[in-house]
mmCIF file of C-alpha atoms in Angstrom:
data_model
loop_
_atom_site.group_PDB
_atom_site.id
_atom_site.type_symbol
_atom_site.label_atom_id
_atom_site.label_comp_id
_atom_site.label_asym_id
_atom_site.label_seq_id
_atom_site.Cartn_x
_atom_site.Cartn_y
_atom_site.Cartn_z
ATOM 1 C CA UNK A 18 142.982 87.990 143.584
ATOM 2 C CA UNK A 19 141.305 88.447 140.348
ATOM 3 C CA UNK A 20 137.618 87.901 139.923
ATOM 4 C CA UNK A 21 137.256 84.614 136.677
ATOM 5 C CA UNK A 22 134.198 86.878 135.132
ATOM 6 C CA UNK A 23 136.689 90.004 134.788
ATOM 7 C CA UNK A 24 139.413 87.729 133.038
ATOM 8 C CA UNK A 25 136.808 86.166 130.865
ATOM 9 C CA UNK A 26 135.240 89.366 129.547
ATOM 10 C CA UNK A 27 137.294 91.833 126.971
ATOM 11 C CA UNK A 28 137.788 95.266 128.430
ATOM 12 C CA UNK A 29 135.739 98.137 126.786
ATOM 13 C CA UNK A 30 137.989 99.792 124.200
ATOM 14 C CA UNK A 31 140.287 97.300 124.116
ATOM 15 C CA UNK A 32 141.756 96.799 120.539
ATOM 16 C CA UNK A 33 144.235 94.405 119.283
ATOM 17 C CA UNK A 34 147.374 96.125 117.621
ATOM 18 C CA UNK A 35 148.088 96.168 114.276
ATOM 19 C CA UNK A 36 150.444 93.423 112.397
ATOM 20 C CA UNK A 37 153.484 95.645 111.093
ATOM 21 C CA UNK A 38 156.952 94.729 109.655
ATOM 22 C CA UNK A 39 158.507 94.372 112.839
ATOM 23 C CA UNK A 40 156.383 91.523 113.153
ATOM 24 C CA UNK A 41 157.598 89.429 110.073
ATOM 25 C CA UNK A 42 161.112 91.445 108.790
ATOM 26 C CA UNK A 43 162.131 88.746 106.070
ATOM 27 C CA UNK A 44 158.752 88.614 104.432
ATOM 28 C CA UNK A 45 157.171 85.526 103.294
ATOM 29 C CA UNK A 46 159.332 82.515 101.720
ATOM 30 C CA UNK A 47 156.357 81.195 98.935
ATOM 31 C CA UNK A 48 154.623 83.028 96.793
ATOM 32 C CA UNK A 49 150.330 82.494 97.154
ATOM 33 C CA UNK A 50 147.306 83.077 94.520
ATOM 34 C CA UNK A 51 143.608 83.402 94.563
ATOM 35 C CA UNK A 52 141.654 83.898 91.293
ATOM 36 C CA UNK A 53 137.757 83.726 91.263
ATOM 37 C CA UNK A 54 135.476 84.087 88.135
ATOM 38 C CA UNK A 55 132.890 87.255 87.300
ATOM 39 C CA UNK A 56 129.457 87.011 85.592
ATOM 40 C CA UNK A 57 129.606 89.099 82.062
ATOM 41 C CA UNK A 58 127.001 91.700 83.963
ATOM 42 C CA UNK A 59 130.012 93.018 86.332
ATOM 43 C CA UNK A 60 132.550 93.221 83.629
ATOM 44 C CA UNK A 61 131.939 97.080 82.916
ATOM 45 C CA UNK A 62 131.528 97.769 86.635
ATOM 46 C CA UNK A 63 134.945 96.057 87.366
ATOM 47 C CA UNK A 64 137.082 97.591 84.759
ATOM 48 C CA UNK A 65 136.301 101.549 86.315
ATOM 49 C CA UNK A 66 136.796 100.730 89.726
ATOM 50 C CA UNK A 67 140.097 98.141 88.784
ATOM 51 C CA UNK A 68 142.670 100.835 89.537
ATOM 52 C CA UNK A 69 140.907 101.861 93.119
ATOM 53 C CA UNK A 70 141.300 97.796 93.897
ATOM 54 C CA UNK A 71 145.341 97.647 92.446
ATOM 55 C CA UNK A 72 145.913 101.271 94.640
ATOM 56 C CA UNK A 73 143.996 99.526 98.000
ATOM 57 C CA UNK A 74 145.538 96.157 97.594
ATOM 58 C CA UNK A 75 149.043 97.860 96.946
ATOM 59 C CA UNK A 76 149.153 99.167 100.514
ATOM 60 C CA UNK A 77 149.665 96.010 101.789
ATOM 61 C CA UNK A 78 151.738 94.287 99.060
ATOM 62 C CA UNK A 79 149.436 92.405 97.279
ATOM 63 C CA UNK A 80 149.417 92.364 92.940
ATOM 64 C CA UNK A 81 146.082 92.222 91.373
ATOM 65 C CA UNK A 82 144.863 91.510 87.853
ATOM 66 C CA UNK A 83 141.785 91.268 85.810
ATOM 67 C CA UNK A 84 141.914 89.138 82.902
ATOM 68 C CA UNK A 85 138.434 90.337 80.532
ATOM 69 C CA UNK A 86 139.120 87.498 78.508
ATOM 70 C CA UNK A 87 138.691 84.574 80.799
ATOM 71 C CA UNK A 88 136.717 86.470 83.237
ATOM 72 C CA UNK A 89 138.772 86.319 86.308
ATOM 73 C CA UNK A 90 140.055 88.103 88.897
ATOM 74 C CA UNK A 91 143.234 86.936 90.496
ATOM 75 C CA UNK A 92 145.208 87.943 93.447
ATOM 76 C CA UNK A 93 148.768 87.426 94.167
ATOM 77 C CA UNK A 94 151.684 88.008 96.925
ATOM 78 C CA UNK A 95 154.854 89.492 96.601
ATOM 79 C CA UNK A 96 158.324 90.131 97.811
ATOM 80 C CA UNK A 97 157.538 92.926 100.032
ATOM 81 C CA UNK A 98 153.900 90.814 101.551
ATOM 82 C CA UNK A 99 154.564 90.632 105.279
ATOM 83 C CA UNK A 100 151.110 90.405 106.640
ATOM 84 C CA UNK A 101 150.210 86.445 105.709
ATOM 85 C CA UNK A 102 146.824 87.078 106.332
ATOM 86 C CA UNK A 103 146.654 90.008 103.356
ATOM 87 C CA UNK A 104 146.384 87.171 100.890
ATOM 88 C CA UNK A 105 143.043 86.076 102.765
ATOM 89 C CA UNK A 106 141.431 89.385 102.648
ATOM 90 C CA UNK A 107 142.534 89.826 99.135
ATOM 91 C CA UNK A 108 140.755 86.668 98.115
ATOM 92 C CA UNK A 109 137.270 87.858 100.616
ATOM 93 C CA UNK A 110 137.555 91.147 98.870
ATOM 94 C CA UNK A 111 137.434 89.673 94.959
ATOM 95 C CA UNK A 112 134.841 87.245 96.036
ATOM 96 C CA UNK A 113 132.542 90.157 97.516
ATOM 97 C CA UNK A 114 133.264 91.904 94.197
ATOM 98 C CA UNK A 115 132.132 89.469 91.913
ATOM 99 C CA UNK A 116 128.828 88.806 94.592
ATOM 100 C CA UNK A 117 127.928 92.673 93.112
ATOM 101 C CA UNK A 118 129.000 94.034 96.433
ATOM 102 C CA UNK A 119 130.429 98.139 95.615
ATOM 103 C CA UNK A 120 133.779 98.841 95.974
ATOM 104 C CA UNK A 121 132.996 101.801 98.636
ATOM 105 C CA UNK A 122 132.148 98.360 101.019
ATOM 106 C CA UNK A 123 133.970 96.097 99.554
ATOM 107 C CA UNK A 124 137.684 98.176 100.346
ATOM 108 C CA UNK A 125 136.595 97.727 104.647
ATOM 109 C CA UNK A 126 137.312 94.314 104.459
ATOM 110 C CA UNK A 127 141.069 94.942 104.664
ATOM 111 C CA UNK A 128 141.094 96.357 108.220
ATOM 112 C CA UNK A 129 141.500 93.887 110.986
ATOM 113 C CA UNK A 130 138.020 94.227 112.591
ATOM 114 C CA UNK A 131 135.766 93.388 109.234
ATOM 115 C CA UNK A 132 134.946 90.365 108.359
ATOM 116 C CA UNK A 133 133.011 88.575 105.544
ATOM 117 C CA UNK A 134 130.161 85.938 104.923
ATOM 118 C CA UNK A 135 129.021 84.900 101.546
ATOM 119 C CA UNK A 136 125.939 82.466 102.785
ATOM 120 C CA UNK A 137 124.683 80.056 99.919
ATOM 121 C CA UNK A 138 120.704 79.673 100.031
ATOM 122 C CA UNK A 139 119.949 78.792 96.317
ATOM 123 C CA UNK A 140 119.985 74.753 97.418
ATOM 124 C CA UNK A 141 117.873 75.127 101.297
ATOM 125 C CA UNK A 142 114.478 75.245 99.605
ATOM 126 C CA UNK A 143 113.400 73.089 96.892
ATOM 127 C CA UNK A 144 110.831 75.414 94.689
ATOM 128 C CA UNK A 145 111.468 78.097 92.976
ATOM 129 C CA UNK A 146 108.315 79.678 93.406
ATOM 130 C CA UNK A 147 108.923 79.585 97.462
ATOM 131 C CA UNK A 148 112.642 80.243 97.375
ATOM 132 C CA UNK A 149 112.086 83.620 95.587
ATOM 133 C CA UNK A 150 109.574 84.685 98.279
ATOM 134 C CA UNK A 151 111.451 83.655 101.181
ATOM 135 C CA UNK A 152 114.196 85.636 99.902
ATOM 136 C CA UNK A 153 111.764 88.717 99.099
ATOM 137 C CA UNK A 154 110.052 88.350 102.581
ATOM 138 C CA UNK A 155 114.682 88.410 103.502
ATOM 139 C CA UNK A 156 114.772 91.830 101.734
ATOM 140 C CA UNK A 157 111.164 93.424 103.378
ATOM 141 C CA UNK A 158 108.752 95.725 101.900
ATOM 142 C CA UNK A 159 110.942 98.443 99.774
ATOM 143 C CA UNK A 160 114.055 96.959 101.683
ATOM 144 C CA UNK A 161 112.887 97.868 105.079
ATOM 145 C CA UNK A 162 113.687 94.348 106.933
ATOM 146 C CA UNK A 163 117.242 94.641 105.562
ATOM 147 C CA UNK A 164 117.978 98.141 106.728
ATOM 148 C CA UNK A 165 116.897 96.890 110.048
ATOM 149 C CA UNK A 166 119.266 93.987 110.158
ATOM 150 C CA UNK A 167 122.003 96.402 108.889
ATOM 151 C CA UNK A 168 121.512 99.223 111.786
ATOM 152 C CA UNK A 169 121.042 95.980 114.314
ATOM 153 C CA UNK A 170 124.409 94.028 113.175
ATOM 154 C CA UNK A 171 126.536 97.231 111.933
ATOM 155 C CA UNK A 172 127.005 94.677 108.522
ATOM 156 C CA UNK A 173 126.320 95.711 105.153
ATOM 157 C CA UNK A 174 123.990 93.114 103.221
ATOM 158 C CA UNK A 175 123.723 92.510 99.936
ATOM 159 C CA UNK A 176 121.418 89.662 98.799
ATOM 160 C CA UNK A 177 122.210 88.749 94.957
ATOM 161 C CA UNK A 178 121.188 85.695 93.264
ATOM 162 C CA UNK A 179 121.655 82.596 95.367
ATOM 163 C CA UNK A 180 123.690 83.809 97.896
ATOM 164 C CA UNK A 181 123.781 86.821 100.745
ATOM 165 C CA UNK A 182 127.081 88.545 101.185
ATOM 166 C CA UNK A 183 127.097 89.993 104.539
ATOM 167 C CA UNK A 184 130.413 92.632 105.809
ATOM 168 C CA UNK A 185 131.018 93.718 109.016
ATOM 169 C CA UNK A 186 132.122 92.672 112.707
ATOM 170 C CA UNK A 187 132.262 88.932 113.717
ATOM 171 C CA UNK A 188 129.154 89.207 115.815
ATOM 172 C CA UNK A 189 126.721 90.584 113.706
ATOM 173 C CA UNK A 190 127.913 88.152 111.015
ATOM 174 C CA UNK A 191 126.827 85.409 113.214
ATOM 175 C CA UNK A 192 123.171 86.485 113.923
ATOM 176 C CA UNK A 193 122.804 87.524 110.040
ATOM 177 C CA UNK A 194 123.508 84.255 109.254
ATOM 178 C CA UNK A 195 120.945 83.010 111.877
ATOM 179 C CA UNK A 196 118.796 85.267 110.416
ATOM 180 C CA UNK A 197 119.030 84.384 106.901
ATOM 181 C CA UNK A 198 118.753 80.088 107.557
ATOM 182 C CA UNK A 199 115.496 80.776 109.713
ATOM 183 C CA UNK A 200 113.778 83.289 106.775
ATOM 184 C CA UNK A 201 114.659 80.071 104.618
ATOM 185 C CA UNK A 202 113.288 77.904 107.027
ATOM 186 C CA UNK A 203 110.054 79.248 106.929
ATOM 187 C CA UNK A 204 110.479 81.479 109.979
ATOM 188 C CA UNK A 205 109.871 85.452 109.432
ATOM 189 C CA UNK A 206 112.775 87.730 110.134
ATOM 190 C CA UNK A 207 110.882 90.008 112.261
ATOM 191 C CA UNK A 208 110.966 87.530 115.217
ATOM 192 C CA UNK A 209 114.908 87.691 115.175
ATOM 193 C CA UNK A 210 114.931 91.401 114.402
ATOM 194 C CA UNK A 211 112.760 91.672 117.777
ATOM 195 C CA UNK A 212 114.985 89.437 119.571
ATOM 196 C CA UNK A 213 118.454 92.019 118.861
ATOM 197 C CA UNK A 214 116.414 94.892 119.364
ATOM 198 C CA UNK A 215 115.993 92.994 122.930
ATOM 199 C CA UNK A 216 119.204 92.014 123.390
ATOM 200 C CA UNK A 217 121.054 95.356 121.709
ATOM 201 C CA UNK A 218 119.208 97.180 124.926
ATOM 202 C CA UNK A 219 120.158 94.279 127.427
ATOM 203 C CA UNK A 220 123.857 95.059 126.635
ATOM 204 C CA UNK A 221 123.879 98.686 127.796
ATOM 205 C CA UNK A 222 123.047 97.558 131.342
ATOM 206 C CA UNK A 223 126.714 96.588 132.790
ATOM 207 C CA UNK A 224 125.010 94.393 135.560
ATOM 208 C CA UNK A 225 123.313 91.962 133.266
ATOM 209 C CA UNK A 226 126.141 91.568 131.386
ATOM 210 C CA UNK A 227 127.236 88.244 133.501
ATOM 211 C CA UNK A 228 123.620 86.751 133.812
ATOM 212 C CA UNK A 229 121.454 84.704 131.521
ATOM 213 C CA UNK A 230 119.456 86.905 129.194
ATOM 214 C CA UNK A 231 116.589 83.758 128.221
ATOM 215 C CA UNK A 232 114.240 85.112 131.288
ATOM 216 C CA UNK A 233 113.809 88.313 128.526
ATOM 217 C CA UNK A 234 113.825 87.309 125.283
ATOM 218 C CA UNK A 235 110.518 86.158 123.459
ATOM 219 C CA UNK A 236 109.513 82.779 122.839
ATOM 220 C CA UNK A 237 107.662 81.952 119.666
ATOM 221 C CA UNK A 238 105.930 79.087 119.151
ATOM 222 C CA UNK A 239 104.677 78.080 115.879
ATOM 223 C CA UNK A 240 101.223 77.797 115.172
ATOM 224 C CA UNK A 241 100.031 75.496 112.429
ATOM 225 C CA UNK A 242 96.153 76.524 111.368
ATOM 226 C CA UNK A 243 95.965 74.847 108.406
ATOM 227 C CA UNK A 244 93.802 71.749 109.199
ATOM 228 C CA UNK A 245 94.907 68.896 107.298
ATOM 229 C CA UNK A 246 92.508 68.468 103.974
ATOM 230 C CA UNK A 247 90.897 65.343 104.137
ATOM 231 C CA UNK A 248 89.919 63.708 100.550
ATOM 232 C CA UNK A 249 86.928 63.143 99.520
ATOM 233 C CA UNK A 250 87.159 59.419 98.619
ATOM 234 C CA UNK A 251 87.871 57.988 101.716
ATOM 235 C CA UNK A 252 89.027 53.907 100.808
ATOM 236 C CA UNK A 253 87.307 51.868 103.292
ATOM 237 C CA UNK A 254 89.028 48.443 103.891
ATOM 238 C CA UNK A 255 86.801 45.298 103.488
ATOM 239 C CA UNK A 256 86.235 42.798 105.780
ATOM 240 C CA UNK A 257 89.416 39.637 104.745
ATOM 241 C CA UNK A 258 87.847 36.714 103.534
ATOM 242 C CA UNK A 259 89.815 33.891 102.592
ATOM 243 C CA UNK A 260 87.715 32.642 99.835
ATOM 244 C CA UNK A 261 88.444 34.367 96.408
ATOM 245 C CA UNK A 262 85.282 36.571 94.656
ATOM 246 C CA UNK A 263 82.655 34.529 92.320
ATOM 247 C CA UNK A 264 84.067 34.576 88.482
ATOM 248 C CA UNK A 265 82.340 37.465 86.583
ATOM 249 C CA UNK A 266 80.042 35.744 84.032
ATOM 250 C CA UNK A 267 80.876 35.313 80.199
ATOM 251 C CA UNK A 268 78.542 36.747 77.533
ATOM 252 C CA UNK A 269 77.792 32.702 76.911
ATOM 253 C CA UNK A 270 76.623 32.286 80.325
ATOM 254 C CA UNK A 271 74.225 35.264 79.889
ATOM 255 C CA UNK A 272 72.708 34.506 76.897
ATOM 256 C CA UNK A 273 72.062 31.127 77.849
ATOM 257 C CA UNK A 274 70.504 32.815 81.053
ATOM 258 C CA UNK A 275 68.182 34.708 79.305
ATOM 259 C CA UNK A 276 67.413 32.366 76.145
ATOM 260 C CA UNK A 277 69.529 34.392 73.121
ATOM 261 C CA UNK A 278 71.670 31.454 72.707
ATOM 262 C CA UNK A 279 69.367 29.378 71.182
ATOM 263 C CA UNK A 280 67.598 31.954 68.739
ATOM 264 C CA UNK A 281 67.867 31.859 65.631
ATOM 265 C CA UNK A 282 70.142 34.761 63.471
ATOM 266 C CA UNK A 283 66.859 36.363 62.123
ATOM 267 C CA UNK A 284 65.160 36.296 65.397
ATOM 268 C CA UNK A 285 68.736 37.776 66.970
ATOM 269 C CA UNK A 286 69.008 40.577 64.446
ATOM 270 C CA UNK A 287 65.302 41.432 64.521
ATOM 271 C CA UNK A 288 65.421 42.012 68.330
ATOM 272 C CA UNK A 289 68.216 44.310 68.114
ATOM 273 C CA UNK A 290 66.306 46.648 65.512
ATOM 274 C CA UNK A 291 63.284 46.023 68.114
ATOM 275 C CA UNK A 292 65.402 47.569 70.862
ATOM 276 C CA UNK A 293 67.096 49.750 68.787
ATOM 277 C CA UNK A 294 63.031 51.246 67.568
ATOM 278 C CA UNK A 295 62.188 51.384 71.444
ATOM 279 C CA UNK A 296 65.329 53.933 71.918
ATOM 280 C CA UNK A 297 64.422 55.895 69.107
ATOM 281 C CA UNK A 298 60.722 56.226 70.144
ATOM 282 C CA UNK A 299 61.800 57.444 73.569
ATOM 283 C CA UNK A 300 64.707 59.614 72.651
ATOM 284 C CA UNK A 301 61.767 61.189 69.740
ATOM 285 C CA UNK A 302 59.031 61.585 72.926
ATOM 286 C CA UNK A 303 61.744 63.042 75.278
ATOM 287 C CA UNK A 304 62.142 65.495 72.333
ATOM 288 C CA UNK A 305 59.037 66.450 71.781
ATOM 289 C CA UNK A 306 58.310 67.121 75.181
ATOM 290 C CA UNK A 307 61.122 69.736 75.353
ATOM 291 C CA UNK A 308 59.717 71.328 72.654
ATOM 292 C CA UNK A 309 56.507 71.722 73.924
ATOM 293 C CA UNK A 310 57.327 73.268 76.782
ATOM 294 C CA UNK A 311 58.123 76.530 75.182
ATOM 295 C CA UNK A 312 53.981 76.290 74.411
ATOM 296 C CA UNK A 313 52.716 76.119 77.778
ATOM 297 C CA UNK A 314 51.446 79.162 79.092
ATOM 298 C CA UNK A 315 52.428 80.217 82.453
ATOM 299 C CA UNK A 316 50.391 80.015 85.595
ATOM 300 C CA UNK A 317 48.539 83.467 86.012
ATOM 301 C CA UNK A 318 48.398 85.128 89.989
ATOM 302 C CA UNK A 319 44.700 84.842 91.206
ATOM 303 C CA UNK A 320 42.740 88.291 90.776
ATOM 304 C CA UNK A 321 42.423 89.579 94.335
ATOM 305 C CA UNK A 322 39.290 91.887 94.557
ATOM 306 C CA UNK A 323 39.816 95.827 96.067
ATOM 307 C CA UNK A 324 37.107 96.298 98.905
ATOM 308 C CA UNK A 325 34.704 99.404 97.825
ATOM 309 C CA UNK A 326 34.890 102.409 99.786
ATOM 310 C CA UNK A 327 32.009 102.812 102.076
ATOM 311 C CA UNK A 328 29.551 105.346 100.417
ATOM 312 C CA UNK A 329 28.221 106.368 104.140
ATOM 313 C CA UNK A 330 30.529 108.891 105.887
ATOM 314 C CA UNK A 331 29.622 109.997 109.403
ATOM 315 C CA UNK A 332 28.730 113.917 109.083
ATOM 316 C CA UNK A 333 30.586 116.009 111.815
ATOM 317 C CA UNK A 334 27.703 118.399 112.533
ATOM 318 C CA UNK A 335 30.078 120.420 114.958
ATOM 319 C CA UNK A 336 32.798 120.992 112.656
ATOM 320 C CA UNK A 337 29.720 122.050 110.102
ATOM 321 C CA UNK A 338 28.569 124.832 112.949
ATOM 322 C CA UNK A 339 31.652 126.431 113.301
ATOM 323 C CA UNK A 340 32.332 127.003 109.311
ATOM 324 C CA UNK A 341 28.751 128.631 109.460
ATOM 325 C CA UNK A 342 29.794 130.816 112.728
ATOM 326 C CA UNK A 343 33.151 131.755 110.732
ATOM 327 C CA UNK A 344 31.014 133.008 107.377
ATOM 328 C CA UNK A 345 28.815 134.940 109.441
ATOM 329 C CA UNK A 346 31.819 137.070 110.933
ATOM 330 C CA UNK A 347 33.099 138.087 107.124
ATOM 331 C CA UNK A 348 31.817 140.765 105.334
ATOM 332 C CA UNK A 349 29.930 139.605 102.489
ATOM 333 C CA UNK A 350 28.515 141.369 99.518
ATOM 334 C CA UNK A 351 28.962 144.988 97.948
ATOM 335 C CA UNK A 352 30.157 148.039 99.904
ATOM 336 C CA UNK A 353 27.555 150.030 102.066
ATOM 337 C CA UNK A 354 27.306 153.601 100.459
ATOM 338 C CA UNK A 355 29.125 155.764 102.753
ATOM 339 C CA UNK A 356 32.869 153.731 102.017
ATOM 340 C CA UNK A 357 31.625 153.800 98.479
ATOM 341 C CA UNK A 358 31.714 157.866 98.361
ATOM 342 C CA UNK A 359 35.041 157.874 100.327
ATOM 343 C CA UNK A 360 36.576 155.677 97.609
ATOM 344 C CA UNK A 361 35.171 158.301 94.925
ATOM 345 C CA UNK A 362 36.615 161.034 96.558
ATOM 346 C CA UNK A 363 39.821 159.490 96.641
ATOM 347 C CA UNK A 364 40.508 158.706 92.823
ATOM 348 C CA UNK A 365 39.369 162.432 91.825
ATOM 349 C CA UNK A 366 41.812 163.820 93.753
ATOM 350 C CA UNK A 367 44.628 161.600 92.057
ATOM 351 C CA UNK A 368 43.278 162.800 89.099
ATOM 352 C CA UNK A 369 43.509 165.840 89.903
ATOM 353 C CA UNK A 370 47.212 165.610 90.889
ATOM 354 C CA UNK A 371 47.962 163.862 87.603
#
């Protein structure tokens, strides 16, 4: 008896073997073809490394050619093809080379465990503007989020245009193209670089291998601050009322209102200049006033009045005392006589010396 967990999970080690001639003796019965078109930028590139891609594709039977004139590259089978699946890789590997993948990358996709994904994101966001920082925020600051995905997934990544070519094994192909539809949904790729750092350690423990892994790995939830802005004409519905609004009134209806109507055309036009005089002689005052502003002097700060210092000083008669006490103590005056002869003496005999 065989437990069902051991026959679902793949042994470690295990590898599949390789397709060989044994496998398919007479070859294939039709002959197959891929082309694909390069941009003029990877024409120079393509024609050095051309005779690395005719030697690599010519260990497993496969022609290629590069026509410079159309722009193509084109892949074709041959007699002596007995892998059927060499035509595929052929056609991943010109695809990767005109997505301005290298050739030192590009040549892994013929082994049996590498894989390719060329993800489209040009048409998943509709700016510009936001589609070239999404894709920015994809590649990190001086390419450090995609050097993380790469050491992560094992894939290489190459982000070009509107597309990311990803190469590598089937499962990190998967969660880089997770990866890559989140960042362009708005979603940072350092949340899903924490969750395989999570899940890369949760792998190495053979007993949780079997169990559910969700207990462990983070939940985000996302968190809108952005209060919605509200406008600042807010349209306030009136009250329904079946009857329809009074009609505005004509310029008949006023000047019948107000007595114009029956004036003469003299009196009209001279009540017009009247009105027109009463505008000017306001508009003239309003002037004037302006002007005469510049003329008015400012209002001066009151003059505030410094108290005199009181004249009278208490006298300290102590403090008086002791300066008289101190005086007394020095000696004052000349010399008494006997210092003065000792003094005498004393210059002669430098004199003397000198």
């Amino acid at each position: 008896a065989v437990d069902e967990s051991e026959l679902l999970t793949v042994p470690d080690g295990w590898k599949e073997p390789a397709f060989t001639r044994e496998d398919n003796p007479k070859g294939l019965l039709e002959e197959s073809s891929f082309a694909t078109l390069f941009p003029k930028y990877r024409e120079a590139y393509l024609k050095e490394c051309w005779p690395l891609v005719q030697k690599a594709l010519g260990e497993h039977y496969v022609n290629a050619a590069l026509d410079l004139i159309e722009g193509s590259m084109t892949v074709t089978t041959t007699k002596k093809t007995f892998d059927p699946y060499a035509i595929i890789r052929a056609r991943d590997l010109i695809k990767l080379l005109a997505r301005s993948v290298p050739f030192e990358q590009v040549f892994r996709i013929l082994q049996d465990d590498v894989a390719c994904d060329i993800i489209k994101i040009g048409s998943l966001v509709r700016k510009r503007e936001t589609f070239i920082k999404r894709r920015a925020r994809l590649l990190g600051p001086k390419g450090s989020t995609l050097k993380a995905l790469e050491l992560l997934t094992n894939c290489y990544i190459m982000v070009q245009g509107n597309t990311v070519s990803a190469l590598g094994p089937f499962s990190g192909l998967k969660e880089i193209r997770k990866v890559v539809l989140d960042t362009m949904k708005n979603i940072h790729p350092i949340y899903n670089i924490k969750t395989l750092m999570i899940k890369r350690e949760l792998a190495k423990d053979p007993e949780l291998r079997t169990q559910s892994w969700e207990r462990f790995l983070p939940k985000f939830k996302r968190k809108n601050l952005k209060k919605r802005k509200e406008p600042k004409k807010k349209n306030t519905k009136k009250e329904y009322t079946p009857f329809p609004p009074p009609q505005p009134e004509s310029q008949i209806d006023k000047e019948l209102a107000s007595g114009e109507y029956f004036l003469k055309e003299r009196q009209k036009k001279r009540k017009k200049m009247e009105e027109i005089k009463a505008k000017q002689a306001d508009a003239i005052k309003r002037r004037q006033e302006e002007r005469n502003k510049a003329f008015i002097p400012p209002k001066e700060k009151p003059v505030v009045k410094t108290k005199k210092a009181s004249s009278e000083k208490k006298i300290d008669i102590e403090a008086i005392k002791e300066k008289v006490k101190n005086a007394k103590k020095k000696k004052l005056g000349a010399l008494p006589e006997e210092e003065v002869k000792l003094k005498m003496a004393a210059d002669e005999k430098k004199k003397k010396k000198k």
